[in-house]
Short mmCIF file of C-alpha atoms and ligand atoms in Angstrom, two decimals:
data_model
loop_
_atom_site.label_atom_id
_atom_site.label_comp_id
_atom_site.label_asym_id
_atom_site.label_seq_id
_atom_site.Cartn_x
_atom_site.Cartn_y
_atom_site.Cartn_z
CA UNK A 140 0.00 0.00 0.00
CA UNK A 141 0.81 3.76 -0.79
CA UNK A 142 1.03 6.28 1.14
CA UNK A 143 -0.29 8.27 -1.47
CA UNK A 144 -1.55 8.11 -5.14
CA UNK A 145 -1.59 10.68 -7.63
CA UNK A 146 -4.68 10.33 -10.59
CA UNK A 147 -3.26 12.73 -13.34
CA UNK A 148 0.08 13.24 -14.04
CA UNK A 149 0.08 16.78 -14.93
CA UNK A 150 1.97 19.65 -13.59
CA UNK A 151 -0.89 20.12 -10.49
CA UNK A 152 0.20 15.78 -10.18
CA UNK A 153 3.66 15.93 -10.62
CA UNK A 154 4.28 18.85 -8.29
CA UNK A 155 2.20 17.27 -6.20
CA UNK A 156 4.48 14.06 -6.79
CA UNK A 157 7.73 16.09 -5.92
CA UNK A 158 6.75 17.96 -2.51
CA UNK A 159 4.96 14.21 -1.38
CA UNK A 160 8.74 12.52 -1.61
CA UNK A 161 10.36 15.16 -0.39
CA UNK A 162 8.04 14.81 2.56
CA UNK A 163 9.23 11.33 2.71
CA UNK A 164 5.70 9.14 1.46
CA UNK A 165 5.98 6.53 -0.68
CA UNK A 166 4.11 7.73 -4.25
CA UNK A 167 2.41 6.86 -7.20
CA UNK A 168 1.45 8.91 -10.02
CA UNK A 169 -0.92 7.64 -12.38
CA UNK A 170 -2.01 8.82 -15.76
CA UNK A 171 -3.95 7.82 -18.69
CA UNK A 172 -2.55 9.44 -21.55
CA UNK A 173 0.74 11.61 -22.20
CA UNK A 174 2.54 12.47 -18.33
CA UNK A 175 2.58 16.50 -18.65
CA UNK A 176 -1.03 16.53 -19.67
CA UNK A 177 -2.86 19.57 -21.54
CA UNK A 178 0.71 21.48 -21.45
CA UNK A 179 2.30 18.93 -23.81
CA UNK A 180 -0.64 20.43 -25.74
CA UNK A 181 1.06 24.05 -25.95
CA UNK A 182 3.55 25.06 -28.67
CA UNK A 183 5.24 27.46 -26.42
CA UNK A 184 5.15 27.92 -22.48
CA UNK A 185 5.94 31.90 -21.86
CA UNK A 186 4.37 32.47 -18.47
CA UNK A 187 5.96 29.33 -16.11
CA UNK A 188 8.53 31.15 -13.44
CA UNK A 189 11.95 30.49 -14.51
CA UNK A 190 11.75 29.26 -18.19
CA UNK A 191 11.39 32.75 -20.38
CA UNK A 192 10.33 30.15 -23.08
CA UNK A 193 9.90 26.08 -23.46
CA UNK A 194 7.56 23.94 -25.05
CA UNK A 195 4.90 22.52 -23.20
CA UNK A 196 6.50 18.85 -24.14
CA UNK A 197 9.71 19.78 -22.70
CA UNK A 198 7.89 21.54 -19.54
CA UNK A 199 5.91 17.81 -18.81
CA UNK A 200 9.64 16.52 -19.09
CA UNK A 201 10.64 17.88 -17.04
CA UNK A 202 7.95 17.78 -14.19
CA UNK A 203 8.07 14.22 -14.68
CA UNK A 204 12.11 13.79 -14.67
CA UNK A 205 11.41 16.00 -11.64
CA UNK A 206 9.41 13.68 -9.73
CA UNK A 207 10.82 10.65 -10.42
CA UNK A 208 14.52 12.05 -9.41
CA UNK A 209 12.63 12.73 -5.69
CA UNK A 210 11.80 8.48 -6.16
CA UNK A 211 8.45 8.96 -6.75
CA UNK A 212 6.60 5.56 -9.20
CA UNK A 213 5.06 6.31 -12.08
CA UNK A 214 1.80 3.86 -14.05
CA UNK A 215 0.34 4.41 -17.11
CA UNK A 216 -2.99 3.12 -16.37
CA UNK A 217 -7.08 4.65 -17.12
CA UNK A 218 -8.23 4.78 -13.61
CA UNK A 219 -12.17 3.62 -13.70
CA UNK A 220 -13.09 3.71 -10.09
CA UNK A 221 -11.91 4.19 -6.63
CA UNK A 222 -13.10 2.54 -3.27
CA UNK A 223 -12.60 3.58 0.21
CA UNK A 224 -12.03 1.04 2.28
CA UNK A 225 -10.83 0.63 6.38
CA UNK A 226 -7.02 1.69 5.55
CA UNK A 227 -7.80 3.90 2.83
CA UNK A 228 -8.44 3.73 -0.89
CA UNK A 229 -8.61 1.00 -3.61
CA UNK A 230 -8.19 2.32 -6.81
CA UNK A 231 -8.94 0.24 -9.96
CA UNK A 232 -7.92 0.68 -13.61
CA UNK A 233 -9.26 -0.59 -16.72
CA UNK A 234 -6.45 -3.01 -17.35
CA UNK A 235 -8.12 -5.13 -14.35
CA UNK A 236 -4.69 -3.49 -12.12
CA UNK A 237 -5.72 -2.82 -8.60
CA UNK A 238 -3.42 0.22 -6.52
CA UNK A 239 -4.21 0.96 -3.09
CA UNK A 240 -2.90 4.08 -0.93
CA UNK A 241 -3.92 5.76 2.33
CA UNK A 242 -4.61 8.81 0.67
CA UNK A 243 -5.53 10.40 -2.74
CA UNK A 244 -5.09 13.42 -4.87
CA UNK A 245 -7.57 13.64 -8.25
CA UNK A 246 -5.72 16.07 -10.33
CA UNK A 247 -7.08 14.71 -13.57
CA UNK A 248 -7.28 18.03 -15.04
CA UNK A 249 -10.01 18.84 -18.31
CA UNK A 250 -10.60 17.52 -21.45
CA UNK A 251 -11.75 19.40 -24.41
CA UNK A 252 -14.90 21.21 -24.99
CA UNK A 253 -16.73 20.28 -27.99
CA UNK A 254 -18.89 22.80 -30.08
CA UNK A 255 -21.60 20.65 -30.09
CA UNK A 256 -21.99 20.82 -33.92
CA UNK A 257 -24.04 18.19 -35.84
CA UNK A 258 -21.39 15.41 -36.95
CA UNK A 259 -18.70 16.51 -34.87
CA UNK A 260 -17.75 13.80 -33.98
CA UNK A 261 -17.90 11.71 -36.76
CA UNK A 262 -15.24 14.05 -37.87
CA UNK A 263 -12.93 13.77 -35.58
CA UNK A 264 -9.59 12.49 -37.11
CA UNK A 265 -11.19 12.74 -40.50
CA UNK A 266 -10.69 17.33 -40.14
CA UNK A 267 -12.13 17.72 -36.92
CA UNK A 268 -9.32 18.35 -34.26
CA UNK A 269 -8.74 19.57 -30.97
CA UNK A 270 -5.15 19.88 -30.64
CA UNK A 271 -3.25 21.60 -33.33
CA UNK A 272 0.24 20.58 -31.47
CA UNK A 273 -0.27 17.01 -32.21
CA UNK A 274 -2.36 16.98 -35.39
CA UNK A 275 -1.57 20.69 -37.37
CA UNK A 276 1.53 19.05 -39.25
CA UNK A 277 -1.05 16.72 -41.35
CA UNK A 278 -2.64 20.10 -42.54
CA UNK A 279 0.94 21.52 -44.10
CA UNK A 280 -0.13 23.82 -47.17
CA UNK A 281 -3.89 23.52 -46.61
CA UNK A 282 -6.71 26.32 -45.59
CA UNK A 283 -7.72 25.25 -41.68
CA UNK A 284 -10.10 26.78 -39.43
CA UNK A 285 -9.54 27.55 -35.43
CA UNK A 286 -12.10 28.23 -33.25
CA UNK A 287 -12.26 29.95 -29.80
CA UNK A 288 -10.99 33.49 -28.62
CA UNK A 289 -8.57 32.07 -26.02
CA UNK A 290 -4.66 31.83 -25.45
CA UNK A 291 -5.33 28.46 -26.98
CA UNK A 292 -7.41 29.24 -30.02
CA UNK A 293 -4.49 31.95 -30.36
CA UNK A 294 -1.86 29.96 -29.68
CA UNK A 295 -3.25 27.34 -32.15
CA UNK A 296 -3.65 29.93 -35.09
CA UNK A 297 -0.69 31.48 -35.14
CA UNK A 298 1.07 27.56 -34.99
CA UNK A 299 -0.90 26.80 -37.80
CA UNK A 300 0.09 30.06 -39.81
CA UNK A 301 3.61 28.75 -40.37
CA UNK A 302 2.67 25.81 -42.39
CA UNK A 303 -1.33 26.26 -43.35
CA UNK A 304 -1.74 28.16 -46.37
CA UNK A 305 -4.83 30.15 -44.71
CA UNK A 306 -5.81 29.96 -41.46
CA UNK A 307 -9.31 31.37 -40.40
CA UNK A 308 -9.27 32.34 -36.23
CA UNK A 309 -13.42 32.24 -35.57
CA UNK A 310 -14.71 33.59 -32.45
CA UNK A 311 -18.14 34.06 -31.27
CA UNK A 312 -17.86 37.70 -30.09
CA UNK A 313 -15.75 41.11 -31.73
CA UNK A 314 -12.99 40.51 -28.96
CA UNK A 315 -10.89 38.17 -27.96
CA UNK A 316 -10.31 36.61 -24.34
CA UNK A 317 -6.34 35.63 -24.89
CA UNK A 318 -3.74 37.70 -24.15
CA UNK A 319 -3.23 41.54 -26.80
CA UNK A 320 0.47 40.16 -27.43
CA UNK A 321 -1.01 37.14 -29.04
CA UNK A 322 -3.64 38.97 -30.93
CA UNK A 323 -1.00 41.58 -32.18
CA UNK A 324 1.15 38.67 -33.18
CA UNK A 325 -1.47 37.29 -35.01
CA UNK A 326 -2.61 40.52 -36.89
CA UNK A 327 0.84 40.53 -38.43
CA UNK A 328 0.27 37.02 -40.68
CA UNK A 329 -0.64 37.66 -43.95
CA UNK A 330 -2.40 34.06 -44.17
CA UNK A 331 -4.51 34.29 -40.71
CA UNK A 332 -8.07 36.09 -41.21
CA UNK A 333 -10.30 36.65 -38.34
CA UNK A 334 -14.05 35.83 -38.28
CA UNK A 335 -15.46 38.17 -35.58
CA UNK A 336 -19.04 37.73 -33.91
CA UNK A 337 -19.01 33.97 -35.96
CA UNK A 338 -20.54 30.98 -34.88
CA UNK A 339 -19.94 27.38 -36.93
CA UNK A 340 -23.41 26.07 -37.21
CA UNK A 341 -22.10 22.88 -39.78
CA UNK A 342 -19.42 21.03 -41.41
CA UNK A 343 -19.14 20.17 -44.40
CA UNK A 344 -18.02 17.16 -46.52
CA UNK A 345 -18.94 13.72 -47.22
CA UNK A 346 -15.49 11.66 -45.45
CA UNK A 347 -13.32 14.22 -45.05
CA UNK A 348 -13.92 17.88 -43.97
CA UNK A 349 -13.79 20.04 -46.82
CA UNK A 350 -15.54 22.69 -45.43
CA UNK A 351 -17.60 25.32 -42.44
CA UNK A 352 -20.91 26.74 -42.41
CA UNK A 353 -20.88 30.11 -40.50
CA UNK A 354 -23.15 31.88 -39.22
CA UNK A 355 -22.00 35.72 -38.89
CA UNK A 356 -24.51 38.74 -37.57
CA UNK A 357 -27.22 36.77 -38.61
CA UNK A 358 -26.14 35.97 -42.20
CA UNK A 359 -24.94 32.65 -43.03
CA UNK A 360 -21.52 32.28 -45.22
CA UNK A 361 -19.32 29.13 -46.18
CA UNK A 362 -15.76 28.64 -45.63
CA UNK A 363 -13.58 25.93 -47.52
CA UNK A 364 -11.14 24.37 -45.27
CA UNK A 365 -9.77 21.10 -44.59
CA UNK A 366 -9.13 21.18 -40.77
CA UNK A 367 -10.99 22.49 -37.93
CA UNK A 368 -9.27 22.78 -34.80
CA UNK A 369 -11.71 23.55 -31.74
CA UNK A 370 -9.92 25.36 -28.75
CA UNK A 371 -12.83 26.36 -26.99
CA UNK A 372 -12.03 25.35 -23.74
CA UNK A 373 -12.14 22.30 -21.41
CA UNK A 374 -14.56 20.54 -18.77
CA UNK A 375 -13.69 18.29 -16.03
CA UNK A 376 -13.70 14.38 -16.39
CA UNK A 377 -14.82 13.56 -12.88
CA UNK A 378 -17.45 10.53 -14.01
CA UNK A 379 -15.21 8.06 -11.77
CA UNK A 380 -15.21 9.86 -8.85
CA UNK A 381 -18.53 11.66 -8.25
CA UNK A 382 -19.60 9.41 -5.40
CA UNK A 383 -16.32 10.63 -3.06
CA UNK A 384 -16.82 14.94 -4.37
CA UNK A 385 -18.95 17.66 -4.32
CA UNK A 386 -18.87 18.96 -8.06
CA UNK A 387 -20.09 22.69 -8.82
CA UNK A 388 -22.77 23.11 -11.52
CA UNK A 389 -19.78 23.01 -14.20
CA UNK A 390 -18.66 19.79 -13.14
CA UNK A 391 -15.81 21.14 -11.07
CA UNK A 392 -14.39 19.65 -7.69
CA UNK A 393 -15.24 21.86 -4.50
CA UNK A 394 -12.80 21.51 -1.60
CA UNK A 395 -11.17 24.06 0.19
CA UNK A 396 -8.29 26.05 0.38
CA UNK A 397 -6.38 22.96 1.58
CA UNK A 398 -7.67 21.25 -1.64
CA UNK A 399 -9.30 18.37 0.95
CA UNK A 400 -12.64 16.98 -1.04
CA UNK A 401 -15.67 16.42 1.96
CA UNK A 402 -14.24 12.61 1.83
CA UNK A 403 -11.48 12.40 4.64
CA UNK A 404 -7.66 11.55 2.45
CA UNK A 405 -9.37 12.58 -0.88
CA UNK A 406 -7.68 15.53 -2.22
CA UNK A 407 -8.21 17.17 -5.44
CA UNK A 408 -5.60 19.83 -7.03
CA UNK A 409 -5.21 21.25 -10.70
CA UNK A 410 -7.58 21.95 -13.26
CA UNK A 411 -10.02 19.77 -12.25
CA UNK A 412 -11.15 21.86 -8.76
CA UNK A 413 -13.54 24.30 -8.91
CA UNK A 414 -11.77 28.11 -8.53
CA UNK A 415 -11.39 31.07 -10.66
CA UNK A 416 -7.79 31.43 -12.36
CA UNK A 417 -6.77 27.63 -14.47
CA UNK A 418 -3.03 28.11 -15.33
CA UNK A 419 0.17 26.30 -15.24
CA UNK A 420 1.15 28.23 -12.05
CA UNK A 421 -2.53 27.87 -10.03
CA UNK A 422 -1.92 24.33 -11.04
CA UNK A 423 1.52 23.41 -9.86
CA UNK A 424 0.76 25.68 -6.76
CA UNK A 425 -2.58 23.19 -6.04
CA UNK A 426 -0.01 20.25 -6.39
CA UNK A 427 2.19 21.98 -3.24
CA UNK A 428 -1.05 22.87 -1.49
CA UNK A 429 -2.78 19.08 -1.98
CA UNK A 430 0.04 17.01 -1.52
CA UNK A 431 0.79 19.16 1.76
CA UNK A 432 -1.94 19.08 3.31
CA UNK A 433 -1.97 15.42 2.58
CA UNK A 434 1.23 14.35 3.76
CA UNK A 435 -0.26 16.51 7.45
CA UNK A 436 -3.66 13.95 6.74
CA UNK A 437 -1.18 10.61 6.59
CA UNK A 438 0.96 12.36 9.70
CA UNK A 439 -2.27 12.39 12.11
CA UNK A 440 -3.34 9.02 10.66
P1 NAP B 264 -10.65 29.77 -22.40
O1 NAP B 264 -9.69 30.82 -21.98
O2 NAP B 264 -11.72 29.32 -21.46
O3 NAP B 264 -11.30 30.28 -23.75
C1 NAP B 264 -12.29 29.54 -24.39
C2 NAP B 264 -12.77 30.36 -25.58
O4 NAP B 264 -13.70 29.57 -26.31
C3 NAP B 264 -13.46 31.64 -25.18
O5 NAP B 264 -13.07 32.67 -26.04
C4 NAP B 264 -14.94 31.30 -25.35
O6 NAP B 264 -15.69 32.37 -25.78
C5 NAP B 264 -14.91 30.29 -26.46
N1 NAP B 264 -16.03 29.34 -26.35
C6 NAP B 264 -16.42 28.62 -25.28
N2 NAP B 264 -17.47 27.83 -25.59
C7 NAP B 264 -17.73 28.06 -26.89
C8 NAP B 264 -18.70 27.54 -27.79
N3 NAP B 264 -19.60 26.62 -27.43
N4 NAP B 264 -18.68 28.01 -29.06
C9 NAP B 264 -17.78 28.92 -29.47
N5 NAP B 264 -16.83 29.45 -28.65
C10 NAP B 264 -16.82 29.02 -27.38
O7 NAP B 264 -9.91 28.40 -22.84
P2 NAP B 264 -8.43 28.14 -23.35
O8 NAP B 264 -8.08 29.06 -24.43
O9 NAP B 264 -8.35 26.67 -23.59
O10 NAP B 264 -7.54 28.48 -22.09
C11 NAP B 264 -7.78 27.86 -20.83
C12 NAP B 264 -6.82 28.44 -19.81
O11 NAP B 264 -5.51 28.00 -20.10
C13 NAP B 264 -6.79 29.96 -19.83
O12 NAP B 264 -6.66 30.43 -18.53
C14 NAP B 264 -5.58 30.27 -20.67
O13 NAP B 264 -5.00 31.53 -20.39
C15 NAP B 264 -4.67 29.12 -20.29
N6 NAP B 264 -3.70 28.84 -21.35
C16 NAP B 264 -2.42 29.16 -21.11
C17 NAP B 264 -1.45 28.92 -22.04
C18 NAP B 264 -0.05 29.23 -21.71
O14 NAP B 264 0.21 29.54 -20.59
N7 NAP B 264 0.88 29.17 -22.62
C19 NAP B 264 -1.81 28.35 -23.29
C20 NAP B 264 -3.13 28.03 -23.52
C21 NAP B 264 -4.08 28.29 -22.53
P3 NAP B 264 -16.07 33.64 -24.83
O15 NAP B 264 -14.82 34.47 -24.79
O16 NAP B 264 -17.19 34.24 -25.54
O17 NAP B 264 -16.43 33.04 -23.51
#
């Protein structure tokens, strides 16, 4: 048994990871997909203390290299339910694998928003995106669409603008959300063109994307382009755990400013807890918090 396990192994889980060993518990970090999470999504990192500019992959490096130099074990597992049990918690994956630990932080982040669009999904992989780090390259030379008014939507855009012949930024009102020195960047590409006040109301093409439907101060105007990337935001994947939290109306995690869930040794940092500001900073800072606050839970155990 554990002293503690860490679900997610993003920067809120890895940080978490670190300050648990250097505490002196005995850890495991588990995630599901790529360890770094949504950052490994992010072309560049500019606003992480310390690193004036690094990818996102190379950030989740080196959290992770981080972590495991402080000893702390590392599974690449789904995670389908937990169980509390007299000594703590069970927590079972999809591959049948069973971990237990006396505590637990959730810091499984957010997964993409979707726009909801008829035959969205069907389109996914076949135009339809939602990360333009891992998928933009197979649109090299092509027209492409982004969608949101974000850092991400921006970020996203001007990535594609180096190798898409045209890329469209559509946002849903006349101003965007993401940071001016993004927009200003953007404004300088010849081949990015922004769709103000826009909604995408359908998508076109038989297999393959070929194409938007837009619907723009109430007239309705087609776009031809072979990639849609949405970067409209992200939601919390709590499904597995809603028995042990309290979840706000948007699906968040409440706890409190010690991160502690209302189930005793269930802790939630990162993305995934309900608060105001969602950065790489509020998220590495919820890993200290959790994992502290934690390692005083297993202390008085
Ligand atoms: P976000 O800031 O929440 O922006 C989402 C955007 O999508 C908003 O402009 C929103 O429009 C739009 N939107 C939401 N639902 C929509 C819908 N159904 N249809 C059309 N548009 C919709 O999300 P994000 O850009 O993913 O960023 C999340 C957080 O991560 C932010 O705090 C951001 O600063 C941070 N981030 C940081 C970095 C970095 O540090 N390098 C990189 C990326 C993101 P409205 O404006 O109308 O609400």
């Amino acid at each position: 048994m554990y002293d503690l396990i860490i679900i997610g192994g993003g920067p809120a889980g890895l940080t978490a990871a670190t300050y648990a060993r250097r505490a002196g518990k005995s850890v495991l970090v588990i995630e599901k997909n790529a360890f770094g999470g949504q950052i490994t999504w992010s072309p560049r990192v500019e606003n992480f203390p310390g690193f004036v500019s690094i990818s996102g992959v190379e950030l989740g490096d080196k959290l992770l290299e981080q972590a495991m130099e402080q000893g702390a074990e590392a599974e690449l597992e789904e995670v389908t339910a937990i169980e509390r049990g007299a000594e703590g918690f069970a927590v079972r994956c999809e591959s049948g694998a069973v971990f237990e630990a006396r505590a637990l932080i959730l810091a499984t982040g957010a997964k993409p928003r979707m726009l909801g669009v008829e035959r969205e999904e069907e389109l996914v992989g076949s135009g339809v995106g939602y990360c333009a780090v891992c998928d933009g390259a197979f649109y090299k030379g092509k027209p492409v669409a982004v969608c949101g008014g974000g850092n991400s939507a921006l970020q996203d855009a001007l990535l594609l603008s180096e190798s898409c012949s045209q890329v469209w930024l559509i946002h849903r009102r006349s101003s965007f959300r993401g940071e001016q020195k993004l927009v200003e960047a953007l404004e300088k590409k010849e081949n990015v063109r922004f769709v103000l006040d826009a909604r995408v109301t359908a998508l076109l093409g038989e297999e393959e994307l070929s194409g938007l439907v837009l619907e723009q101060n109430g007239a309705s105007k087609e776009l031809t382009v072979e990639g849609l990337f949405v970067a409209i935001g992200h939601q919390p994947d709590l499904g597995a755990f809603v028995d042990f939290l309290k979840l706000d109306p948007a699906g968040y995690a409440a706890s409190g400013e010690d991160c502690l869930s209302p189930t005793p040794g269930l802790f939630v940092a990162g993305d995934c807890r309900a608060k105001h500001v969602r950065q790489l900073t509020t998220a590495a800072a919820d890993g200290a918090v959790a994992a502290l606050a934690a390692c005083d839970y297993l202390d008085r155990l």
